[in-house]
mmCIF file of C-alpha atoms and ligand atoms in Angstrom:
data_model
loop_
_atom_site.group_PDB
_atom_site.id
_atom_site.type_symbol
_atom_site.label_atom_id
_atom_site.label_comp_id
_atom_site.label_asym_id
_atom_site.label_seq_id
_atom_site.Cartn_x
_atom_site.Cartn_y
_atom_site.Cartn_z
ATOM 1 C CA MET A 400 29.347 -7.750 -27.780
ATOM 2 C CA MET A 401 28.695 -5.057 -25.170
ATOM 3 C CA ALA A 402 31.323 -2.464 -24.266
ATOM 4 C CA ARG A 403 31.486 -3.951 -20.780
ATOM 5 C CA SER A 404 32.315 -7.441 -22.124
ATOM 6 C CA HIS A 405 34.995 -6.025 -24.408
ATOM 7 C CA ALA A 406 36.641 -4.041 -21.594
ATOM 8 C CA LEU A 407 36.576 -7.071 -19.270
ATOM 9 C CA SER A 408 37.985 -9.328 -21.999
ATOM 10 C CA GLY A 409 40.787 -6.824 -22.558
ATOM 11 C CA ALA A 410 41.629 -6.839 -18.846
ATOM 12 C CA ALA A 411 41.323 -10.623 -18.453
ATOM 13 C CA GLY A 412 43.295 -11.364 -21.637
ATOM 14 C CA TRP A 413 46.102 -9.001 -20.664
ATOM 15 C CA LEU A 414 46.267 -10.349 -17.102
ATOM 16 C CA ALA A 415 46.448 -13.910 -18.458
ATOM 17 C CA VAL A 416 49.109 -13.333 -21.107
ATOM 18 C CA ALA A 417 51.303 -10.376 -20.134
ATOM 19 C CA PRO A 418 52.877 -11.558 -16.826
ATOM 20 C CA PRO A 419 54.140 -14.961 -18.114
ATOM 21 C CA LEU A 420 55.320 -13.347 -21.364
ATOM 22 C CA ALA A 421 57.121 -10.570 -19.474
ATOM 23 C CA GLN A 422 58.700 -13.161 -17.175
ATOM 24 C CA ALA A 423 59.804 -15.303 -20.129
ATOM 25 C CA THR A 424 61.475 -12.330 -21.827
ATOM 26 C CA GLY A 425 63.296 -11.335 -18.647
ATOM 27 C CA HIS A 426 61.294 -8.125 -18.075
ATOM 28 C CA PRO A 427 58.881 -8.993 -15.242
ATOM 29 C CA LEU A 428 56.100 -6.437 -14.670
ATOM 30 C CA SER A 429 55.932 -4.738 -11.279
ATOM 31 C CA PRO A 430 52.492 -4.782 -9.595
ATOM 32 C CA GLY A 431 51.994 -1.069 -10.383
ATOM 33 C CA THR A 432 52.940 -1.544 -14.027
ATOM 34 C CA LEU A 433 50.696 -4.579 -14.335
ATOM 35 C CA ALA A 434 47.752 -2.672 -12.826
ATOM 36 C CA ALA A 435 48.244 0.374 -15.096
ATOM 37 C CA SER A 436 48.749 -1.719 -18.227
ATOM 38 C CA THR A 437 45.632 -3.775 -17.444
ATOM 39 C CA VAL A 438 43.504 -0.607 -17.290
ATOM 40 C CA VAL A 439 45.018 0.565 -20.603
ATOM 41 C CA ALA A 440 44.367 -2.823 -22.255
ATOM 42 C CA ALA A 441 40.755 -2.738 -21.002
ATOM 43 C CA GLY A 442 40.234 0.726 -22.530
ATOM 44 C CA ALA A 443 42.022 -0.202 -25.765
ATOM 45 C CA ALA A 444 39.663 -3.158 -26.109
ATOM 46 C CA LEU A 445 36.991 -0.575 -26.965
ATOM 47 C CA LEU A 446 38.983 1.241 -29.660
ATOM 48 C CA PRO A 447 37.826 -0.863 -32.656
ATOM 49 C CA ASP A 448 34.246 0.244 -31.877
ATOM 50 C CA LEU A 449 35.226 3.860 -32.540
ATOM 51 C CA ASP A 450 33.563 3.066 -35.893
ATOM 52 C CA HIS A 451 30.171 2.683 -34.175
ATOM 53 C CA GLU A 452 28.327 6.006 -34.162
ATOM 54 C CA HIS A 453 25.578 4.632 -31.915
ATOM 55 C CA GLY A 454 27.731 2.507 -29.614
ATOM 56 C CA THR A 455 28.486 2.992 -25.930
ATOM 57 C CA LEU A 456 31.746 4.722 -26.734
ATOM 58 C CA ALA A 457 30.109 7.263 -29.077
ATOM 59 C CA HIS A 458 27.741 8.534 -26.409
ATOM 60 C CA GLY A 459 29.754 7.436 -23.411
ATOM 61 C CA LEU A 460 32.602 9.918 -23.374
ATOM 62 C CA GLY A 461 30.978 13.190 -24.356
ATOM 63 C CA PRO A 462 31.632 15.407 -27.369
ATOM 64 C CA VAL A 463 35.160 14.040 -27.962
ATOM 65 C CA THR A 464 34.012 10.516 -28.794
ATOM 66 C CA ARG A 465 30.790 11.708 -30.454
ATOM 67 C CA VAL A 466 32.791 13.577 -33.103
ATOM 68 C CA LEU A 467 35.571 10.956 -33.214
ATOM 69 C CA THR A 468 33.173 8.069 -33.911
ATOM 70 C CA GLU A 469 31.470 9.991 -36.734
ATOM 71 C CA VAL A 470 34.811 10.698 -38.397
ATOM 72 C CA VAL A 471 36.159 7.154 -37.866
ATOM 73 C CA ALA A 472 32.918 5.571 -39.179
ATOM 74 C CA ASP A 473 33.118 7.723 -42.342
ATOM 75 C CA VAL A 474 36.804 7.067 -42.980
ATOM 76 C CA SER A 475 36.862 3.340 -42.120
ATOM 77 C CA GLY A 476 33.815 2.283 -44.127
ATOM 78 C CA GLY A 477 31.299 1.880 -41.291
ATOM 79 C CA HIS A 478 30.881 -0.495 -38.356
ATOM 80 C CA ARG A 479 33.101 -3.612 -38.302
ATOM 81 C CA HIS A 480 35.258 -2.666 -41.237
ATOM 82 C CA ALA A 481 38.833 -1.323 -41.192
ATOM 83 C CA THR A 482 39.007 -0.784 -37.418
ATOM 84 C CA HIS A 483 38.206 -4.465 -36.859
ATOM 85 C CA SER A 484 41.489 -5.650 -38.367
ATOM 86 C CA LEU A 485 44.941 -6.705 -37.130
ATOM 87 C CA VAL A 486 46.403 -3.712 -39.000
ATOM 88 C CA PHE A 487 44.290 -1.262 -36.972
ATOM 89 C CA GLY A 488 45.452 -2.796 -33.669
ATOM 90 C CA ALA A 489 49.077 -2.635 -34.799
ATOM 91 C CA GLY A 490 48.519 0.970 -35.951
ATOM 92 C CA MET A 491 47.094 1.999 -32.583
ATOM 93 C CA GLY A 492 50.130 0.413 -30.903
ATOM 94 C CA ALA A 493 52.414 2.356 -33.285
ATOM 95 C CA LEU A 494 50.530 5.541 -32.390
ATOM 96 C CA ALA A 495 51.152 4.815 -28.702
ATOM 97 C CA ALA A 496 54.844 4.222 -29.476
ATOM 98 C CA VAL A 497 55.023 7.623 -31.204
ATOM 99 C CA ALA A 498 53.287 9.252 -28.204
ATOM 100 C CA LEU A 499 55.828 7.521 -25.984
ATOM 101 C CA THR A 500 58.878 8.846 -27.771
ATOM 102 C CA SER A 501 57.694 12.307 -28.813
ATOM 103 C CA ARG A 502 55.821 13.955 -25.985
ATOM 104 C CA TRP A 503 55.399 12.633 -22.460
ATOM 105 C CA LEU A 504 52.178 14.627 -22.126
ATOM 106 C CA LEU A 505 50.797 12.902 -25.226
ATOM 107 C CA MET A 506 51.547 9.518 -23.653
ATOM 108 C CA LEU A 507 49.693 10.523 -20.473
ATOM 109 C CA ALA A 508 46.762 11.890 -22.510
ATOM 110 C CA MET A 509 46.449 8.595 -24.383
ATOM 111 C CA ALA A 510 46.690 6.504 -21.206
ATOM 112 C CA GLY A 511 44.182 8.820 -19.480
ATOM 113 C CA PHE A 512 41.713 8.601 -22.362
ATOM 114 C CA LEU A 513 41.936 4.792 -22.346
ATOM 115 C CA ALA A 514 41.474 4.707 -18.563
ATOM 116 C CA ALA A 515 38.342 6.880 -18.932
ATOM 117 C CA THR A 516 37.118 4.568 -21.704
ATOM 118 C CA ALA A 517 37.625 1.486 -19.526
ATOM 119 C CA LEU A 518 35.777 3.084 -16.615
ATOM 120 C CA ARG A 519 32.892 4.261 -18.796
ATOM 121 C CA ALA A 520 32.550 0.818 -20.384
ATOM 122 C CA LEU A 521 31.663 -0.598 -16.990
ATOM 123 C CA GLU A 522 28.549 1.660 -17.047
ATOM 124 C CA LEU A 523 28.566 2.214 -13.314
ATOM 125 C CA PRO A 524 25.479 4.047 -12.041
ATOM 126 C CA ARG A 525 25.948 7.803 -11.561
ATOM 127 C CA VAL A 526 29.394 7.768 -13.225
ATOM 128 C CA GLY A 527 28.888 9.775 -16.431
ATOM 129 C CA TRP A 528 31.570 10.988 -18.794
ATOM 130 C CA PRO A 529 32.696 14.081 -16.802
ATOM 131 C CA LYS A 530 33.312 11.903 -13.719
ATOM 132 C CA SER A 531 34.986 9.235 -15.840
ATOM 133 C CA TYR A 532 37.465 11.767 -17.250
ATOM 134 C CA ALA A 533 38.083 13.232 -13.761
ATOM 135 C CA VAL A 534 38.771 9.826 -12.151
ATOM 136 C CA ALA A 535 40.944 8.755 -15.104
ATOM 137 C CA ALA A 536 42.948 12.001 -14.926
ATOM 138 C CA LEU A 537 43.606 11.457 -11.214
ATOM 139 C CA ALA A 538 44.562 7.806 -11.778
ATOM 140 C CA THR A 539 46.886 8.772 -14.651
ATOM 141 C CA ALA A 540 48.517 11.507 -12.548
ATOM 142 C CA ALA A 541 49.059 8.967 -9.759
ATOM 143 C CA ALA A 542 50.523 6.464 -12.250
ATOM 144 C CA ALA A 543 52.849 9.169 -13.616
ATOM 145 C CA ARG A 544 53.972 9.910 -10.048
ATOM 146 C CA TRP A 545 54.640 6.297 -9.066
ATOM 147 C CA LEU A 546 55.624 4.827 -12.459
ATOM 148 C CA PRO A 547 57.933 7.400 -14.031
ATOM 149 C CA GLY A 548 57.777 7.272 -17.858
ATOM 150 C CA PRO A 549 58.346 6.467 -20.574
ATOM 151 C CA TRP A 550 56.093 3.409 -20.332
ATOM 152 C CA PRO A 551 57.438 0.789 -22.789
ATOM 153 C CA TRP A 552 54.455 -1.450 -22.109
ATOM 154 C CA LEU A 553 51.922 1.112 -23.421
ATOM 155 C CA PRO A 554 52.082 0.192 -27.164
ATOM 156 C CA LEU A 555 51.854 -3.528 -26.353
ATOM 157 C CA ALA A 556 48.861 -3.064 -24.044
ATOM 158 C CA VAL A 557 47.084 -0.938 -26.687
ATOM 159 C CA THR A 558 47.635 -3.473 -29.489
ATOM 160 C CA ALA A 559 46.710 -6.391 -27.207
ATOM 161 C CA GLY A 560 43.472 -4.632 -26.182
ATOM 162 C CA CYS A 561 42.474 -4.004 -29.807
ATOM 163 C CA TRP A 562 43.241 -7.584 -30.835
ATOM 164 C CA LEU A 563 41.310 -8.995 -27.874
ATOM 165 C CA HIS A 564 38.305 -6.973 -29.092
ATOM 166 C CA LEU A 565 38.647 -8.714 -32.472
ATOM 167 C CA ALA A 566 38.814 -12.105 -30.762
ATOM 168 C CA GLY A 567 35.479 -11.325 -29.065
ATOM 169 C CA ASP A 568 33.772 -10.089 -32.234
ATOM 170 C CA LEU A 569 35.104 -13.059 -34.251
ATOM 171 C CA LEU A 570 33.062 -15.361 -32.024
ATOM 172 C CA THR A 571 29.813 -13.602 -32.987
ATOM 173 C CA PRO A 572 27.906 -13.613 -36.299
ATOM 174 C CA ARG A 573 29.261 -11.073 -38.853
ATOM 175 C CA GLY A 574 32.827 -11.621 -37.589
ATOM 176 C CA CYS A 575 35.585 -9.203 -38.610
ATOM 177 C CA PRO A 576 37.676 -8.373 -41.711
ATOM 178 C CA LEU A 577 40.709 -9.513 -39.709
ATOM 179 C CA LEU A 578 43.132 -9.292 -42.645
ATOM 180 C CA TRP A 579 41.841 -5.941 -43.970
ATOM 181 C CA PRO A 580 42.628 -4.472 -46.549
ATOM 182 C CA LEU A 581 42.074 -7.995 -47.939
ATOM 183 C CA PRO A 582 38.303 -8.317 -48.432
ATOM 184 C CA TRP A 583 37.647 -11.556 -46.519
ATOM 185 C CA ARG A 584 35.447 -11.457 -43.443
ATOM 186 C CA LEU A 585 36.285 -14.128 -40.892
ATOM 187 C CA GLU A 586 33.911 -15.465 -38.258
ATOM 188 C CA VAL A 587 33.785 -18.358 -35.803
ATOM 189 C CA PRO A 588 30.236 -17.776 -34.515
ATOM 190 C CA LEU A 589 30.413 -19.855 -31.358
ATOM 191 C CA ILE A 590 28.416 -17.242 -29.451
ATOM 192 C CA ASP A 591 25.208 -16.607 -31.317
ATOM 193 C CA ILE A 592 24.090 -13.601 -29.320
ATOM 194 C CA ASP A 593 22.591 -10.194 -29.805
ATOM 195 C CA THR A 594 24.369 -7.431 -27.923
ATOM 196 C CA SER A 595 22.919 -7.122 -24.422
ATOM 197 C CA SER A 596 21.121 -10.495 -24.647
ATOM 198 C CA TRP A 597 20.626 -12.248 -21.317
ATOM 199 C CA ARG A 598 23.421 -14.690 -22.196
ATOM 200 C CA GLU A 599 25.836 -11.799 -22.441
ATOM 201 C CA THR A 600 24.579 -9.801 -19.433
ATOM 202 C CA ARG A 601 24.096 -12.843 -17.156
ATOM 203 C CA LEU A 602 26.803 -15.260 -18.333
ATOM 204 C CA ILE A 603 29.583 -13.824 -20.469
ATOM 205 C CA ALA A 604 30.133 -10.443 -18.755
ATOM 206 C CA PRO A 605 29.959 -11.908 -15.193
ATOM 207 C CA GLY A 606 32.211 -14.804 -16.285
ATOM 208 C CA LEU A 607 34.790 -12.353 -17.592
ATOM 209 C CA ALA A 608 34.512 -10.279 -14.397
ATOM 210 C CA VAL A 609 35.190 -13.400 -12.321
ATOM 211 C CA ALA A 610 38.219 -14.159 -14.542
ATOM 212 C CA VAL A 611 39.558 -10.629 -13.932
ATOM 213 C CA VAL A 612 39.100 -11.003 -10.161
ATOM 214 C CA LEU A 613 40.769 -14.460 -10.068
ATOM 215 C CA LEU A 614 43.681 -13.392 -12.264
ATOM 216 C CA SER A 615 44.120 -10.213 -10.200
ATOM 217 C CA TRP A 616 44.115 -12.338 -7.048
ATOM 218 C CA THR A 617 46.812 -14.583 -8.569
ATOM 219 C CA HIS A 618 49.054 -11.665 -9.531
ATOM 220 C CA PHE A 619 48.480 -9.113 -6.771
ATOM 221 C CA ALA A 620 47.609 -11.066 -3.628
HETATM 222 ZN ZN1 ZN B 708 33.475 -4.462 -32.418
#
């Protein structure tokens, strides 16, 4: 699937699941928290593709992600291996939890990077990686001003974003090694598409965008 579809699925999935879950557990999300966590979930929904040296993320966010994707691809065994597992999503959430408790600046850096990732995934015209980082830094600074940390929702949004990426890739041929390090590759190829096929650019991505708008309307209007 395209980066844009993954980011939109992360946002839509989080908007659909997080508010009722938060309500049920007696910790309702404020509008500001819901907005910030949705952006983080959208960015985190790109993280499993850090193993893709030629993906949008590799070239999308400048030298940082170019080097990062090369290292992750080498360490994880190549595209759609270790990073496309439940363990990886849980690990990224644990990393966010560590950032949360150790250094506030680390937490903001992680949230800012994921916000830049989400913005870049949308592939807006004339918004390259320097602008994406600049806008994300401003948005993160505003969030830090209005939503004083620590942000207990951050690890959950990161793990949810990663797992929503897996849900998307599971629906396509090749699937994911969901239970890695166990060797089985799971797939439910309901969407037999090539990345960037017309079905994805004209149907799936716009459908997800509509879902994000409708869910946002429900929660914020
Ligand atoms: Zn993937």
